Amino acid sequence: MWVNRGRLLHGKPVRGLRQVDIASTTAQENRRLTTLRKDAGADLTRVINKIKQILRRHNLHWEMPTKTFPTVAAIAWLTQLVLPAIDRLEMNHLLAALEQVEQRKKELEKVIAQRNDTSKEAAILSSMPGMGSGFTAMSLACRVGRVERFPRAHSLANYWGLTPGCRNSGENDQRLGRITKAGSATARWLLAQLVHKVLRRDARLREWFKRIKRRRGSTIARVAVMRKLATIIWHMLSKRKTYAECRELAAA
């Protein structure tokens, strides 16, 4: 800091030191809220898998009245299903846990919907295909924070750990490796889910994905689309434009 005292006095960026940006109280609360919602979804999946495991143990999964689960008809069928004593006890506990997890999930989604109504960033991100106006939009918006702190579009992709890592030594040629995964794991998880929905609706991005897939494979192509979505999110938030408007500007 003593070496950079002149730059600090003139308000210039400091060289050789990392700058820490503390998230606002609202952003921190939204991050905790969306993390609770993510955990509730994971718990729901875990309970459903255990119920299906009991059914497969007795070869009863073919007799379920509905293809999807959980449904009202499927839960009513499971309540009356005849099972051995231990399995019946476990099934009762799992059904009770299923009801509790679904109730917790609904309460969290209700609070998220209320907070989304007052968030301009979440409203902008909800224009992205497959994003919606609930959990996904708020999760990405609160994990961006102030978009002004990212000078360029690829800075946000680097912040979320979506850029290739490089550990060269000496004067060797640049050899890029896997993505750094240095940022938010939740943001990368959500972007990976958005890839399939965006590719179905954005023809230009789908053609770009196919070209990379032919050269490098589907896995690298999907990660490239995730990185592209991160740059699009930066343009949407910094320019206050919807997804369609940003794509039209890019095409022009």
Coordinates of C-alpha atoms in Angstrom, one line a residue:
M1 CA 0.0 0.0 0.0
W2 CA 2.9 2.4 0.6
V3 CA 4.2 1.7 -2.9
N4 CA 0.8 2.5 -4.3
R5 CA 0.1 5.5 -2.1
G6 CA 0.1 7.9 -5.1
R7 CA -2.4 5.8 -7.0
L8 CA -4.6 5.5 -3.9
L9 CA -4.6 9.3 -3.4
H10 CA -5.7 9.8 -7.0
G11 CA -8.4 7.1 -7.0
K12 CA -6.6 4.8 -9.4
P13 CA -6.6 1.0 -9.3
V14 CA -4.0 -0.5 -7.0
R15 CA -1.5 -2.8 -8.6
G16 CA -0.4 -6.0 -7.0
L17 CA -3.3 -6.2 -4.5
R18 CA -6.6 -8.0 -4.7
Q19 CA -9.7 -5.8 -4.3
V20 CA -12.4 -7.3 -2.1
D21 CA -16.0 -6.2 -2.8
I22 CA -18.3 -6.9 0.2
A23 CA -21.8 -7.8 -0.9
S24 CA -24.7 -5.7 0.4
T25 CA -27.0 -6.9 3.2
T26 CA -29.8 -7.6 0.7
A27 CA -27.5 -9.6 -1.6
Q28 CA -26.2 -11.7 1.3
E29 CA -29.7 -12.5 2.5
N30 CA -30.7 -13.5 -1.1
R31 CA -27.7 -15.8 -1.3
R32 CA -28.6 -17.5 1.9
L33 CA -32.3 -17.7 0.8
T34 CA -31.4 -19.3 -2.6
T35 CA -29.0 -21.7 -0.9
L36 CA -31.8 -22.9 1.3
R37 CA -34.0 -23.3 -1.8
K38 CA -31.3 -25.3 -3.5
D39 CA -30.8 -27.5 -0.4
A40 CA -34.6 -28.1 -0.3
G41 CA -34.5 -29.3 -3.9
A42 CA -31.7 -31.6 -3.2
D43 CA -33.5 -33.0 -0.1
L44 CA -36.6 -33.6 -2.2
T45 CA -34.7 -35.5 -4.8
R46 CA -33.0 -37.6 -2.1
V47 CA -36.4 -38.6 -0.6
I48 CA -37.9 -39.4 -4.0
N49 CA -34.9 -41.6 -4.9
K50 CA -35.2 -43.5 -1.6
I51 CA -39.0 -44.1 -2.2
K52 CA -38.2 -45.4 -5.7
Q53 CA -35.5 -47.7 -4.3
I54 CA -38.0 -49.4 -2.0
L55 CA -40.4 -49.9 -5.0
R56 CA -37.6 -51.4 -7.2
R57 CA -36.6 -53.7 -4.3
H58 CA -40.1 -55.4 -4.6
N59 CA -40.5 -54.8 -8.3
L60 CA -43.5 -52.5 -7.7
H61 CA -42.4 -49.4 -9.6
W62 CA -44.2 -50.6 -12.7
E63 CA -47.6 -50.5 -10.8
M64 CA -47.4 -46.8 -9.9
P65 CA -50.6 -45.1 -11.2
T66 CA -48.8 -42.1 -12.7
K67 CA -45.5 -41.8 -14.7
T68 CA -44.4 -38.7 -12.8
F69 CA -43.7 -38.5 -9.1
P70 CA -44.7 -37.1 -6.6
T71 CA -48.4 -36.7 -7.5
V72 CA -51.5 -36.9 -5.4
A73 CA -52.5 -40.2 -6.9
A74 CA -49.0 -41.7 -6.5
I75 CA -48.8 -40.6 -2.9
A76 CA -52.3 -42.0 -2.1
W77 CA -51.2 -45.3 -3.7
L78 CA -48.0 -45.4 -1.7
T79 CA -50.0 -44.8 1.5
Q80 CA -52.2 -47.9 0.9
L81 CA -49.4 -50.1 -0.6
V82 CA -48.8 -53.4 1.2
L83 CA -45.1 -53.8 2.1
P84 CA -43.1 -55.8 4.7
A85 CA -43.1 -54.3 8.1
I86 CA -39.6 -52.7 8.0
D87 CA -40.2 -51.3 4.5
R88 CA -43.7 -50.1 5.4
L89 CA -42.1 -48.2 8.4
E90 CA -39.5 -46.6 6.2
M91 CA -42.0 -45.7 3.6
N92 CA -44.2 -43.9 6.2
H93 CA -41.2 -41.9 7.4
L94 CA -40.2 -41.0 3.8
L95 CA -43.8 -39.9 2.9
A96 CA -43.8 -37.7 6.0
A97 CA -40.4 -36.2 5.1
L98 CA -41.6 -35.7 1.5
E99 CA -44.5 -33.6 2.8
Q100 CA -42.2 -31.5 5.0
V101 CA -39.7 -30.9 2.3
E102 CA -42.4 -29.8 -0.2
Q103 CA -43.9 -27.4 2.4
R104 CA -40.4 -26.0 3.0
K105 CA -39.9 -25.6 -0.7
K106 CA -43.2 -23.7 -1.2
E107 CA -42.4 -21.3 1.7
L108 CA -39.0 -20.5 0.3
E109 CA -40.4 -20.0 -3.2
K110 CA -43.0 -17.6 -1.8
V111 CA -40.4 -15.5 -0.1
I112 CA -38.2 -15.5 -3.3
A113 CA -41.2 -14.3 -5.4
Q114 CA -41.8 -11.4 -3.0
R115 CA -38.1 -10.4 -3.1
N116 CA -38.0 -10.7 -6.9
D117 CA -40.7 -8.0 -7.2
T118 CA -38.4 -5.4 -5.8
S119 CA -35.2 -6.5 -7.7
K120 CA -34.6 -4.8 -11.0
E121 CA -31.7 -7.2 -11.8
A122 CA -33.8 -10.3 -11.3
A123 CA -36.5 -8.7 -13.6
I124 CA -33.9 -8.2 -16.4
L125 CA -32.5 -11.7 -16.0
S126 CA -36.0 -13.3 -16.1
S127 CA -36.1 -12.4 -19.9
M128 CA -33.5 -15.0 -20.6
P129 CA -35.1 -18.2 -22.1
G130 CA -35.7 -20.8 -19.4
M131 CA -34.8 -18.4 -16.6
G132 CA -38.2 -17.6 -15.2
S133 CA -38.8 -15.0 -12.5
G134 CA -38.1 -17.1 -9.4
F135 CA -35.2 -19.1 -7.9
T136 CA -32.8 -19.0 -10.9
A137 CA -33.1 -15.3 -11.7
M138 CA -32.5 -14.3 -8.0
S139 CA -29.7 -16.8 -7.6
L140 CA -27.7 -15.4 -10.5
A141 CA -28.6 -11.8 -9.8
C142 CA -27.4 -11.9 -6.2
R143 CA -24.2 -13.7 -7.1
V144 CA -23.3 -11.0 -9.6
G145 CA -23.7 -8.2 -7.2
R146 CA -22.7 -4.8 -8.6
V147 CA -22.1 -5.4 -12.2
E148 CA -20.0 -2.1 -12.4
R149 CA -17.1 -3.9 -10.7
F150 CA -16.6 -6.1 -13.8
P151 CA -14.9 -3.9 -16.4
R152 CA -15.5 -6.3 -19.3
A153 CA -17.9 -9.1 -20.2
H154 CA -15.4 -11.9 -19.8
S155 CA -14.6 -10.7 -16.3
L156 CA -17.9 -12.1 -15.1
A157 CA -17.1 -15.4 -16.7
N158 CA -13.7 -15.4 -15.1
Y159 CA -15.3 -14.5 -11.7
W160 CA -17.6 -17.6 -12.0
G161 CA -14.7 -19.8 -12.8
L162 CA -15.7 -20.5 -16.4
T163 CA -12.4 -19.6 -18.1
P164 CA -9.6 -22.0 -18.8
G165 CA -6.8 -22.2 -16.3
C166 CA -3.1 -21.8 -17.3
R167 CA 0.0 -22.8 -15.4
N168 CA 2.8 -22.2 -17.8
S169 CA 6.5 -22.0 -16.8
G170 CA 9.2 -20.0 -18.4
E171 CA 8.8 -19.3 -22.1
N172 CA 6.7 -22.3 -23.0
D173 CA 3.8 -22.0 -25.4
Q174 CA 0.5 -21.2 -23.8
R175 CA -1.3 -24.4 -22.9
L176 CA -4.8 -23.9 -21.5
G177 CA -6.3 -26.5 -19.2
R178 CA -9.7 -27.0 -17.6
I179 CA -11.9 -24.2 -16.3
T180 CA -10.7 -22.8 -13.0
K181 CA -14.0 -23.4 -11.1
A182 CA -12.9 -20.5 -8.8
G183 CA -16.2 -18.8 -8.4
S184 CA -19.7 -19.7 -7.3
A185 CA -20.6 -23.4 -7.8
T186 CA -24.3 -22.5 -7.6
A187 CA -23.9 -20.1 -10.6
R188 CA -22.2 -22.7 -12.7
W189 CA -24.8 -25.3 -11.8
L190 CA -27.6 -23.0 -12.8
L191 CA -25.9 -22.0 -16.1
A192 CA -25.5 -25.7 -16.9
Q193 CA -29.2 -26.1 -16.5
L194 CA -30.0 -23.1 -18.6
V195 CA -27.8 -24.3 -21.5
H196 CA -30.4 -26.8 -22.8
K197 CA -33.3 -24.4 -22.6
V198 CA -31.5 -21.5 -24.3
L199 CA -30.2 -23.7 -27.1
R200 CA -33.8 -24.8 -27.9
R201 CA -34.9 -21.2 -28.4
D202 CA -31.8 -19.3 -29.7
A203 CA -31.0 -20.5 -33.2
R204 CA -27.8 -18.4 -33.6
L205 CA -26.4 -19.8 -30.3
R206 CA -27.4 -23.3 -31.3
E207 CA -25.5 -23.1 -34.5
W208 CA -22.4 -21.8 -32.7
F209 CA -22.8 -24.7 -30.2
K210 CA -22.9 -27.2 -33.1
R211 CA -19.7 -25.9 -34.6
I212 CA -17.8 -26.2 -31.4
K213 CA -19.3 -29.6 -30.7
R214 CA -18.0 -30.9 -34.1
R215 CA -14.5 -29.8 -33.3
R216 CA -14.1 -30.3 -29.5
G217 CA -17.0 -32.5 -28.3
S218 CA -20.3 -31.9 -26.5
T219 CA -18.8 -31.3 -23.0
I220 CA -16.5 -28.5 -24.1
A221 CA -19.3 -27.0 -26.2
R222 CA -21.7 -26.9 -23.3
V223 CA -19.1 -25.2 -21.1
A224 CA -18.5 -22.7 -23.9
V225 CA -22.2 -21.9 -24.0
M226 CA -22.1 -21.4 -20.2
R227 CA -19.3 -18.9 -20.6
K228 CA -21.2 -17.2 -23.4
L229 CA -24.3 -16.9 -21.2
A230 CA -22.2 -15.3 -18.5
T231 CA -21.0 -12.6 -20.9
I232 CA -24.6 -12.1 -22.1
I233 CA -25.7 -11.6 -18.5
W234 CA -23.0 -9.0 -18.1
H235 CA -24.4 -7.1 -21.1
M236 CA -28.0 -7.4 -19.9
L237 CA -27.2 -6.0 -16.5
S238 CA -24.7 -3.3 -17.5
K239 CA -26.9 -2.0 -20.4
R240 CA -30.2 -2.7 -18.7
K241 CA -31.5 -4.6 -21.7
T242 CA -33.5 -7.8 -22.1
Y243 CA -32.0 -11.0 -23.6
A244 CA -33.7 -10.4 -27.0
E245 CA -32.4 -6.9 -27.2
C246 CA -28.8 -7.9 -26.4
R247 CA -28.9 -10.7 -29.0
E248 CA -30.3 -8.2 -31.6
L249 CA -27.4 -5.9 -30.9
A250 CA -24.9 -8.7 -31.2
A251 CA -26.4 -9.8 -34.5
A252 CA -26.3 -6.2 -35.8

